[in-house]
PDB file of C-alpha atoms in Angstrom:
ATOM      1  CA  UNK A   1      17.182  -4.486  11.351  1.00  0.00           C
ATOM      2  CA  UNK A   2      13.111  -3.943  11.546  1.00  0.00           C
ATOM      3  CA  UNK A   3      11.461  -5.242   8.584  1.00  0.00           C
ATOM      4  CA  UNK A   4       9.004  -7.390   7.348  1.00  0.00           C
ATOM      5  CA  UNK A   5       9.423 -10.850   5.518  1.00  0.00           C
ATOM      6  CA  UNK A   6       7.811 -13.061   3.450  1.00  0.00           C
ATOM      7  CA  UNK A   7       8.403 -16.002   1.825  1.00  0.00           C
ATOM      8  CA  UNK A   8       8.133 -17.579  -0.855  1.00  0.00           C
ATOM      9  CA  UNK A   9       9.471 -14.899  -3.013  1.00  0.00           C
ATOM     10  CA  UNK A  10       8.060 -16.633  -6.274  1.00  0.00           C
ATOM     11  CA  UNK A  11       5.810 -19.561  -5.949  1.00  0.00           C
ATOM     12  CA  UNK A  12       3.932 -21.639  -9.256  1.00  0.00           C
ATOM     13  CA  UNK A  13       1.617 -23.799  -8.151  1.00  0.00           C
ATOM     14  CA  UNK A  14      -1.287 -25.348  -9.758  1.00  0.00           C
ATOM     15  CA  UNK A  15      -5.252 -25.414  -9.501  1.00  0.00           C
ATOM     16  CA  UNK A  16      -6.626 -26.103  -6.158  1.00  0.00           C
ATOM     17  CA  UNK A  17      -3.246 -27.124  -4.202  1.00  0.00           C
ATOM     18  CA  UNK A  18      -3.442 -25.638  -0.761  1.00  0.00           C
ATOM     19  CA  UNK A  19      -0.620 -23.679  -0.114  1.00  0.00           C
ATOM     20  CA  UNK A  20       0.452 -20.590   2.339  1.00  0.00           C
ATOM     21  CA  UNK A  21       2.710 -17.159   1.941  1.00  0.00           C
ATOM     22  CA  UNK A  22       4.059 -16.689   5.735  1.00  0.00           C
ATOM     23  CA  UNK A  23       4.915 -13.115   6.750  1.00  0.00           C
ATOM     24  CA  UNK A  24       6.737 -11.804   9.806  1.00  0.00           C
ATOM     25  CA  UNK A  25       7.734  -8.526  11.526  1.00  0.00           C
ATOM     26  CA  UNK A  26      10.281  -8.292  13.859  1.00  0.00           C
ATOM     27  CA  UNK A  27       8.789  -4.318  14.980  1.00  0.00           C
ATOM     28  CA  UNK A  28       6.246  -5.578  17.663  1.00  0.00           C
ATOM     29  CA  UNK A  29       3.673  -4.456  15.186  1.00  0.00           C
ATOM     30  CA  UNK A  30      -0.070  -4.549  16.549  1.00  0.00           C
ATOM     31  CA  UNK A  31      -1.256  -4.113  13.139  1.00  0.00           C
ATOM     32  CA  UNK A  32      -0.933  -6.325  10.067  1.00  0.00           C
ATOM     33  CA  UNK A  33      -2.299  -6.378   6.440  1.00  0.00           C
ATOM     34  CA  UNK A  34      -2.671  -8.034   3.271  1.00  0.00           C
ATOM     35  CA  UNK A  35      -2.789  -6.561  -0.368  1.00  0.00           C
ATOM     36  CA  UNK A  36      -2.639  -7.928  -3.799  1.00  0.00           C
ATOM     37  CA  UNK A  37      -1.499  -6.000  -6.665  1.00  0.00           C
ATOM     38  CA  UNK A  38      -2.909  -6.283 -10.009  1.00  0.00           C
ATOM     39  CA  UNK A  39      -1.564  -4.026 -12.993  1.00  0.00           C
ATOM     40  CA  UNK A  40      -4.587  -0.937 -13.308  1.00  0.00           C
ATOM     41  CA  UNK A  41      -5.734  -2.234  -9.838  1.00  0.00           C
ATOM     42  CA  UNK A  42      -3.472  -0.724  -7.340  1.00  0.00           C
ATOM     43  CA  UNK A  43      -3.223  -2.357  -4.274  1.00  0.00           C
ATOM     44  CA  UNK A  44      -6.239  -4.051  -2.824  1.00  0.00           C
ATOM     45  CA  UNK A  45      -6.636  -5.153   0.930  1.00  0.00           C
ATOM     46  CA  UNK A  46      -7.397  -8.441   1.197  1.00  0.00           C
ATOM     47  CA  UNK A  47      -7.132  -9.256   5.089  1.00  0.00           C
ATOM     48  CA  UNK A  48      -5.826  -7.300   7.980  1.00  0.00           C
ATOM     49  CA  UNK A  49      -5.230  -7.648  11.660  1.00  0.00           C
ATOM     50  CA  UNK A  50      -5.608  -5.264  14.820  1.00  0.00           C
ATOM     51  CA  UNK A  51      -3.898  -7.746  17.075  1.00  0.00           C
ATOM     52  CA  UNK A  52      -3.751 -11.537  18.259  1.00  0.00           C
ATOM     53  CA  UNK A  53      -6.580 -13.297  17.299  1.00  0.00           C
ATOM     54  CA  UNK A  54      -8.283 -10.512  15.213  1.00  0.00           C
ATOM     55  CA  UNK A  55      -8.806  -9.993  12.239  1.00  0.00           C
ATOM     56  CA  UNK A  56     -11.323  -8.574   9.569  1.00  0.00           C
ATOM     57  CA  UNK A  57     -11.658  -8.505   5.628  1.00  0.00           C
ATOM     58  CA  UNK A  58     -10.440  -6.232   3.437  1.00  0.00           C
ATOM     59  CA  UNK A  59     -12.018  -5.491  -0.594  1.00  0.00           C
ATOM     60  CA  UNK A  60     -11.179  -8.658  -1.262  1.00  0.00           C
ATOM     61  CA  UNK A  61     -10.875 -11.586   1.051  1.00  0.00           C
ATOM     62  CA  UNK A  62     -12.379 -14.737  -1.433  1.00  0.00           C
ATOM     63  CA  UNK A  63     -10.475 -17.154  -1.616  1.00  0.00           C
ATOM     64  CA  UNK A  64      -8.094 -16.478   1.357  1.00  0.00           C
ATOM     65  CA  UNK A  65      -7.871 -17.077   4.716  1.00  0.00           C
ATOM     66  CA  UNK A  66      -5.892 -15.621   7.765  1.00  0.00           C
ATOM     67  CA  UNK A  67      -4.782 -16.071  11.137  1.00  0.00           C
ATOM     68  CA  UNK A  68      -2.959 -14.227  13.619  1.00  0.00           C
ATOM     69  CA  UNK A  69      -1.885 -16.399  16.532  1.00  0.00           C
ATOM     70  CA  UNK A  70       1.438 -14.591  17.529  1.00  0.00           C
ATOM     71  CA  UNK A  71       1.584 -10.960  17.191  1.00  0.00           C
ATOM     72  CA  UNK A  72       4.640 -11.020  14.840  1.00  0.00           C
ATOM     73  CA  UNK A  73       3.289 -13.365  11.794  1.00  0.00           C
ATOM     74  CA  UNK A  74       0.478 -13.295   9.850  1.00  0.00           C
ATOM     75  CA  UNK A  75       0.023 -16.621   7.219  1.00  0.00           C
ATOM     76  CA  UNK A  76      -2.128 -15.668   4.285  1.00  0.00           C
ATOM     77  CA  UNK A  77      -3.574 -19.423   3.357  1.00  0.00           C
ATOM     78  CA  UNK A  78      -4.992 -19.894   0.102  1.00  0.00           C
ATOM     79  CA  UNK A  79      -6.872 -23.576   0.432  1.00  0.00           C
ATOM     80  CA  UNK A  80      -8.144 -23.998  -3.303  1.00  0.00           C
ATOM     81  CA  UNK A  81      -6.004 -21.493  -5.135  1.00  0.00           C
ATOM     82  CA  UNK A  82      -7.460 -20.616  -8.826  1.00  0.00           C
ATOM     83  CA  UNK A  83      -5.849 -19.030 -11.913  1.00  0.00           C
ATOM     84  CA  UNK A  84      -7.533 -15.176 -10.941  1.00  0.00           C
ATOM     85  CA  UNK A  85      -5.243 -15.021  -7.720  1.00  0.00           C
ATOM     86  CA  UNK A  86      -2.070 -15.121  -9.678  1.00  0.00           C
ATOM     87  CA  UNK A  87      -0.978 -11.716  -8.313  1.00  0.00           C
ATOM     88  CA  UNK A  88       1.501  -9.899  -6.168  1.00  0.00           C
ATOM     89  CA  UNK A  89       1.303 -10.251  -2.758  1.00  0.00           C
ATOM     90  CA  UNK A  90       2.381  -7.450  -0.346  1.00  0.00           C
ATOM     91  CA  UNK A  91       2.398  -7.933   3.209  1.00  0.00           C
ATOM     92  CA  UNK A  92       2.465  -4.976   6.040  1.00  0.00           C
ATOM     93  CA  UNK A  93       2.892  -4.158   9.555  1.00  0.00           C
ATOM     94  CA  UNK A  94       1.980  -0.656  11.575  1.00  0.00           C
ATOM     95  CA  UNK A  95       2.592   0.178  14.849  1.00  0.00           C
ATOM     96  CA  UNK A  96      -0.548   1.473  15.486  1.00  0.00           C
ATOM     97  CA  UNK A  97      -3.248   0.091  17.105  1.00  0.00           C
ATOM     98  CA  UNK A  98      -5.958   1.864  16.652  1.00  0.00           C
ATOM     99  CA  UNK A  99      -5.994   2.144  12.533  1.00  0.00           C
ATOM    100  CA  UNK A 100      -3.824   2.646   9.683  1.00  0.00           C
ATOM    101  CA  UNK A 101      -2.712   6.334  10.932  1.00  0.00           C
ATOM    102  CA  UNK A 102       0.659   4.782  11.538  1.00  0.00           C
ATOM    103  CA  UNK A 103       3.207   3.992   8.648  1.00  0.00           C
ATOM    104  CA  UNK A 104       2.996   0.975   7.524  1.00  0.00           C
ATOM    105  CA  UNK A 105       5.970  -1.201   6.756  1.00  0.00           C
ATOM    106  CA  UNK A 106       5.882  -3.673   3.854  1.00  0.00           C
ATOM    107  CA  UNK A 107       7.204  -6.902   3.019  1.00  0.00           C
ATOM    108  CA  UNK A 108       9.233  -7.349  -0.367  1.00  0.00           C
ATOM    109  CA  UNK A 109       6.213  -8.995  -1.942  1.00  0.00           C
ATOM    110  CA  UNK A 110       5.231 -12.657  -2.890  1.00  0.00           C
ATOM    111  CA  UNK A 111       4.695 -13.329  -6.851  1.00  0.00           C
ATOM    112  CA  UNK A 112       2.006 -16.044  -7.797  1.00  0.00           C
ATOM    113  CA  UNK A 113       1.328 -17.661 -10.019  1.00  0.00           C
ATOM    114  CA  UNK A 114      -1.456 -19.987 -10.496  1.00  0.00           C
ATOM    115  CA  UNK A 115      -1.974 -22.531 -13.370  1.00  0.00           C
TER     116      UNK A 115
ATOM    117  CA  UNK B   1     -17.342   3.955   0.609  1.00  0.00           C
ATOM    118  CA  UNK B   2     -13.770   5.484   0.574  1.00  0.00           C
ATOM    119  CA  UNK B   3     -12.347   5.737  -2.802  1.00  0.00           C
ATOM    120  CA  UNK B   4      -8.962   6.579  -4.231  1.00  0.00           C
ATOM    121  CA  UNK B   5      -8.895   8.031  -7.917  1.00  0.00           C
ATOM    122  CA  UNK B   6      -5.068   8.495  -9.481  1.00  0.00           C
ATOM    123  CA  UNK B   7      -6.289   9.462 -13.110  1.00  0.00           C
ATOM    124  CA  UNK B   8      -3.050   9.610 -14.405  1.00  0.00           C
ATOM    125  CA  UNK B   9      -1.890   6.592 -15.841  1.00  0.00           C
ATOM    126  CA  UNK B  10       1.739   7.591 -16.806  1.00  0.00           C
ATOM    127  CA  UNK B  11       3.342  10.518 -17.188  1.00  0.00           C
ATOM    128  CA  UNK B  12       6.508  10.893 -19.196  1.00  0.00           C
ATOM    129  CA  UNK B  13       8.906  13.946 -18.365  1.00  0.00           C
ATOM    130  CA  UNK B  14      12.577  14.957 -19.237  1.00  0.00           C
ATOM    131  CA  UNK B  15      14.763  15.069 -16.124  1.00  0.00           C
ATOM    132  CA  UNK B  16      14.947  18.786 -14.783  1.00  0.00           C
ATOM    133  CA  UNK B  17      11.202  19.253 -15.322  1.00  0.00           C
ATOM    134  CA  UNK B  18       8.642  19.560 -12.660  1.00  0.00           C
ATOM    135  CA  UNK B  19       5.799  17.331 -12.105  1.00  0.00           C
ATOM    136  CA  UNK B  20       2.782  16.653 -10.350  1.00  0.00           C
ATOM    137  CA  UNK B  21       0.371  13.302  -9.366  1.00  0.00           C
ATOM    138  CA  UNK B  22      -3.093  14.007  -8.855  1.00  0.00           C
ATOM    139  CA  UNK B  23      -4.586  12.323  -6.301  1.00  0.00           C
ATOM    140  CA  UNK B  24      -8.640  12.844  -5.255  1.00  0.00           C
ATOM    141  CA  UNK B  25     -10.505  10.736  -2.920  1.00  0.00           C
ATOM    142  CA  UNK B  26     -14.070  10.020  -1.502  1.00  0.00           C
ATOM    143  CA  UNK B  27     -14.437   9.344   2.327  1.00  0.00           C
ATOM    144  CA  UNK B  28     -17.589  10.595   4.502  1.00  0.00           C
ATOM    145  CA  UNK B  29     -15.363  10.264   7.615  1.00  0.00           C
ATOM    146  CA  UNK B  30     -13.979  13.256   9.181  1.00  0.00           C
ATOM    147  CA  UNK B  31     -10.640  11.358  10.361  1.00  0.00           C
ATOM    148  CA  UNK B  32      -8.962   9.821   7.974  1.00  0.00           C
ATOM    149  CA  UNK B  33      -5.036   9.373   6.841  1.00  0.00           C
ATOM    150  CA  UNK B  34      -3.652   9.767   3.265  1.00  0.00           C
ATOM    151  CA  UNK B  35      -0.220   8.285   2.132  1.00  0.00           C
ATOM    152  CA  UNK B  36       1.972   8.347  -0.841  1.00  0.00           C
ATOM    153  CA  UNK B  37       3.996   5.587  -1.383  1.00  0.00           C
ATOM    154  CA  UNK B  38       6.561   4.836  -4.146  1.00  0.00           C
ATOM    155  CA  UNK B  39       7.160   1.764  -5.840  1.00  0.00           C
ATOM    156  CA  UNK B  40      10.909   1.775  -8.026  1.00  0.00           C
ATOM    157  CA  UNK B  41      11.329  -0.684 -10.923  1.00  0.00           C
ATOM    158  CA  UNK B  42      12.695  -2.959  -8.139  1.00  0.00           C
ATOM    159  CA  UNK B  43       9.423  -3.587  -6.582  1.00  0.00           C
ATOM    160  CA  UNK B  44       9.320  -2.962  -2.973  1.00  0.00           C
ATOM    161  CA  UNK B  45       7.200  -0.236  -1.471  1.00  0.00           C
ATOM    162  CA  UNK B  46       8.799   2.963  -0.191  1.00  0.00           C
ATOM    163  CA  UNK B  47       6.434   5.178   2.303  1.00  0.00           C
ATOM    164  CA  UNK B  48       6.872   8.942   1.433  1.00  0.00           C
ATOM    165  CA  UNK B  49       4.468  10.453   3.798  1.00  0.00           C
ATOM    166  CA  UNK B  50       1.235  10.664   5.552  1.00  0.00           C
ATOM    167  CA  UNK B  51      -1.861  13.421   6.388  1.00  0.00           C
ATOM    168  CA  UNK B  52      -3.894  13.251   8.844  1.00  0.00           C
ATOM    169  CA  UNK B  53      -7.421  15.090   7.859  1.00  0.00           C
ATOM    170  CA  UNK B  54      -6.941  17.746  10.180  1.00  0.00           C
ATOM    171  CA  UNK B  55      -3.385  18.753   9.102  1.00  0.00           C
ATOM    172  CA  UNK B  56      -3.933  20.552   5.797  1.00  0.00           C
ATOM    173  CA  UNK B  57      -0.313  22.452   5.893  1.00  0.00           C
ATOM    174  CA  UNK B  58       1.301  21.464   2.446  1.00  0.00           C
ATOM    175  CA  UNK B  59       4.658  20.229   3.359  1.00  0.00           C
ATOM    176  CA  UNK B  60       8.025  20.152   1.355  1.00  0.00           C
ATOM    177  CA  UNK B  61      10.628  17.768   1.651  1.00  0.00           C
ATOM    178  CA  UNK B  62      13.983  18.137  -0.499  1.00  0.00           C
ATOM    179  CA  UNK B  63      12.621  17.895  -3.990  1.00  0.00           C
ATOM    180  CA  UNK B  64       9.077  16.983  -2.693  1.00  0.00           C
ATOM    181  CA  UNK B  65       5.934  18.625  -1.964  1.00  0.00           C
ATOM    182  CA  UNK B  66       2.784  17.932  -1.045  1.00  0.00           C
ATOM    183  CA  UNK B  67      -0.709  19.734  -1.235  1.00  0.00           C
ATOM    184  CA  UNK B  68      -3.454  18.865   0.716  1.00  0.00           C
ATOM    185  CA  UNK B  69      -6.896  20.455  -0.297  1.00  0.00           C
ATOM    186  CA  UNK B  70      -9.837  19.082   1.943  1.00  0.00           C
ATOM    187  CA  UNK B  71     -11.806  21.743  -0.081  1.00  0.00           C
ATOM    188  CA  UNK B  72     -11.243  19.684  -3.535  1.00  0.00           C
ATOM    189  CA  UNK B  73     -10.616  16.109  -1.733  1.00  0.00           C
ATOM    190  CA  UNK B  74      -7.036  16.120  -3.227  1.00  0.00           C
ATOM    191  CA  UNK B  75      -3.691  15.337  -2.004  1.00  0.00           C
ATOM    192  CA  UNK B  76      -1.365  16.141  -5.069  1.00  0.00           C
ATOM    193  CA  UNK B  77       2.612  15.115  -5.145  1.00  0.00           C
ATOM    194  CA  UNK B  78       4.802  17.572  -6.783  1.00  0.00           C
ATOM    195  CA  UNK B  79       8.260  16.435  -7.600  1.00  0.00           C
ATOM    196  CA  UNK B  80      10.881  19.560  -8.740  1.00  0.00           C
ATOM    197  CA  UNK B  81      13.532  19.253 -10.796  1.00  0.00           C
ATOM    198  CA  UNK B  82      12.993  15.494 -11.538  1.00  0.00           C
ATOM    199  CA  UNK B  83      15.496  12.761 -12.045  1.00  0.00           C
ATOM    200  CA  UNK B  84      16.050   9.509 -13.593  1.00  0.00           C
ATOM    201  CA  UNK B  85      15.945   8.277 -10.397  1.00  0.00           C
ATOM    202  CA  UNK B  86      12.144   9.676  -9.640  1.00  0.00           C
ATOM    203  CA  UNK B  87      10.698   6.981 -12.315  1.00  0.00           C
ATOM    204  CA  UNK B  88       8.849   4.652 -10.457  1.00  0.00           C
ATOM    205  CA  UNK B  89       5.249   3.987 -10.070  1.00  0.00           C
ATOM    206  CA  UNK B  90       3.618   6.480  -7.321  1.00  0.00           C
ATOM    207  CA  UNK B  91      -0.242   5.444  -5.043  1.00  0.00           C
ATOM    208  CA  UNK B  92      -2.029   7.055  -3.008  1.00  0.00           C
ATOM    209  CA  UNK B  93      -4.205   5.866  -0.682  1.00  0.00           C
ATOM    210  CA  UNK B  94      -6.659   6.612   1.988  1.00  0.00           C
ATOM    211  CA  UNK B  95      -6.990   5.303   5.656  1.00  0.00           C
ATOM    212  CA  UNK B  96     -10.028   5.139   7.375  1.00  0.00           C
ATOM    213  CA  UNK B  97     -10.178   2.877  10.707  1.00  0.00           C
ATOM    214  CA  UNK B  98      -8.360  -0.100   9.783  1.00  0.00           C
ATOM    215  CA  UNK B  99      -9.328  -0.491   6.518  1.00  0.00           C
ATOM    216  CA  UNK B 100      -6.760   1.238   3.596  1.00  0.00           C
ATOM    217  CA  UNK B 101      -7.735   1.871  -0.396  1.00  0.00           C
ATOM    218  CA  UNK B 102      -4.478   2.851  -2.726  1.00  0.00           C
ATOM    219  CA  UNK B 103      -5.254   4.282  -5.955  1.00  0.00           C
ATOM    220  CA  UNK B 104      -4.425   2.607  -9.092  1.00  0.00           C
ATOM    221  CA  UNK B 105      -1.383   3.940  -9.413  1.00  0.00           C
ATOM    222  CA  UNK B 106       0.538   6.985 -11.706  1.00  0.00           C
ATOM    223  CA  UNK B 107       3.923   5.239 -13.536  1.00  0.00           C
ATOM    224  CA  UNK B 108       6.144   7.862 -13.761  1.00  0.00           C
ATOM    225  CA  UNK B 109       8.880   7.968 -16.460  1.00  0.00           C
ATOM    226  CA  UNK B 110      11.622  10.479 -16.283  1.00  0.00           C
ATOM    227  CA  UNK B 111      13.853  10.401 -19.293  1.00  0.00           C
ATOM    228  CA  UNK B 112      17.619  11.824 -19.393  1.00  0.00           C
TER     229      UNK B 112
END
């Protein structure tokens, strides 16, 4: 079955504990994302990926970090988490590769929660 | 900067009545791609379709339309004869390059 996973599902962690959401697509994806969602907020992008080994911000990369060293996963890594990126994660995968034109596929979402 | 405006909040209906999501945007690129995806009370995102900027046919899909106006910057969702099952929060969004802005949402209640 294509889809995209991530996991944890729920996570509570406190103040400045490193941790990392993983994400993988079993689609042979080029393209990856990251978006948080915030009640009035929408989704915002906070990282994204064309392909192995690159990547670019979105609106909001502080406080996050990326990599993308196999074309199916795509860690978000949060090294000093803080209370304001206790949020909804939402990973994504397209096939295309040359923008968003393509559909993009979404994990079931990663809640945070930061104390 | 590409921008994504959903100015309804919520909208409340009865089931059987029609509605529509207003959706306007801001881009200064000539290619771009617009989405609308749904998001049901269980969470996960559901894709519903996609424009490219040079396709401005309005399509229909079962209960589902869509009108693209490049004249007005809109992309409005129409949903006929709604249904309990229709209540769900709706975005928009807008796809420029790699880069991709959702609206804040519309929460869309649909009452028996």
């Amino acid at each position: 079955e294509a889809q995209v996973t991530q996991n944890p599902r729920y996570l509570i962690t406190v103040t400045g504990k490193k941790l990392t959401v993983t994400c993988s697509q079993n689609m042979n994806h080029e393209y990856m994302s990251w978006y948080r969602q915030d009640p009035g907020l929408g989704l915002r992008q906070i990282y994204y990926s064309m392909n192995v080994e690159v990547t670019d911000k979105g609106d909001v990369p502080e406080g996050y970090k990326v990599s993308r060293k196999e074309k199916r996963n795509f860690p978000l890594i949060l090294e000093s988490p803080s209370p304001n990126q206790t949020s909804l994660y939402f990973c994504a995968s397209s096939l295309s590769d040359s923008g968003t034109g393509g559909e993009q596929y979404f994990g079931p979402g990663t809640r945070l929660t930061v104390t | 900067a590409q921008k994504v405006t959903q100015a309804q909040t919520e909208i409340s209906v009865v089931e059987k009545e029609d509605v529509t999501l207003d959706c306007v945007y801001e881009t200064r690129d000539t290619t771009y791609y617009l989405f609308w995806y749904k998001q049901p009370p269980s969470g996960e995102l559901v894709f519903l379709i996609r424009r490219n900027s040079f396709d401005e046919q309005n399509e229909i899909s079962g209960r589902y339309s869509w009108n693209f106006q490049k004249s007005t910057s809109s992309f409005n969702f129409t949903i006929t004869a709604s249904q309990v099952v229709d209540s769900a929060v709706y975005f928009c969004a807008l796809s420029e390059g790699y880069d991709m802005r959702f609206g804040a949402g519309t929460r869309l209640t649909v009452k028996p």
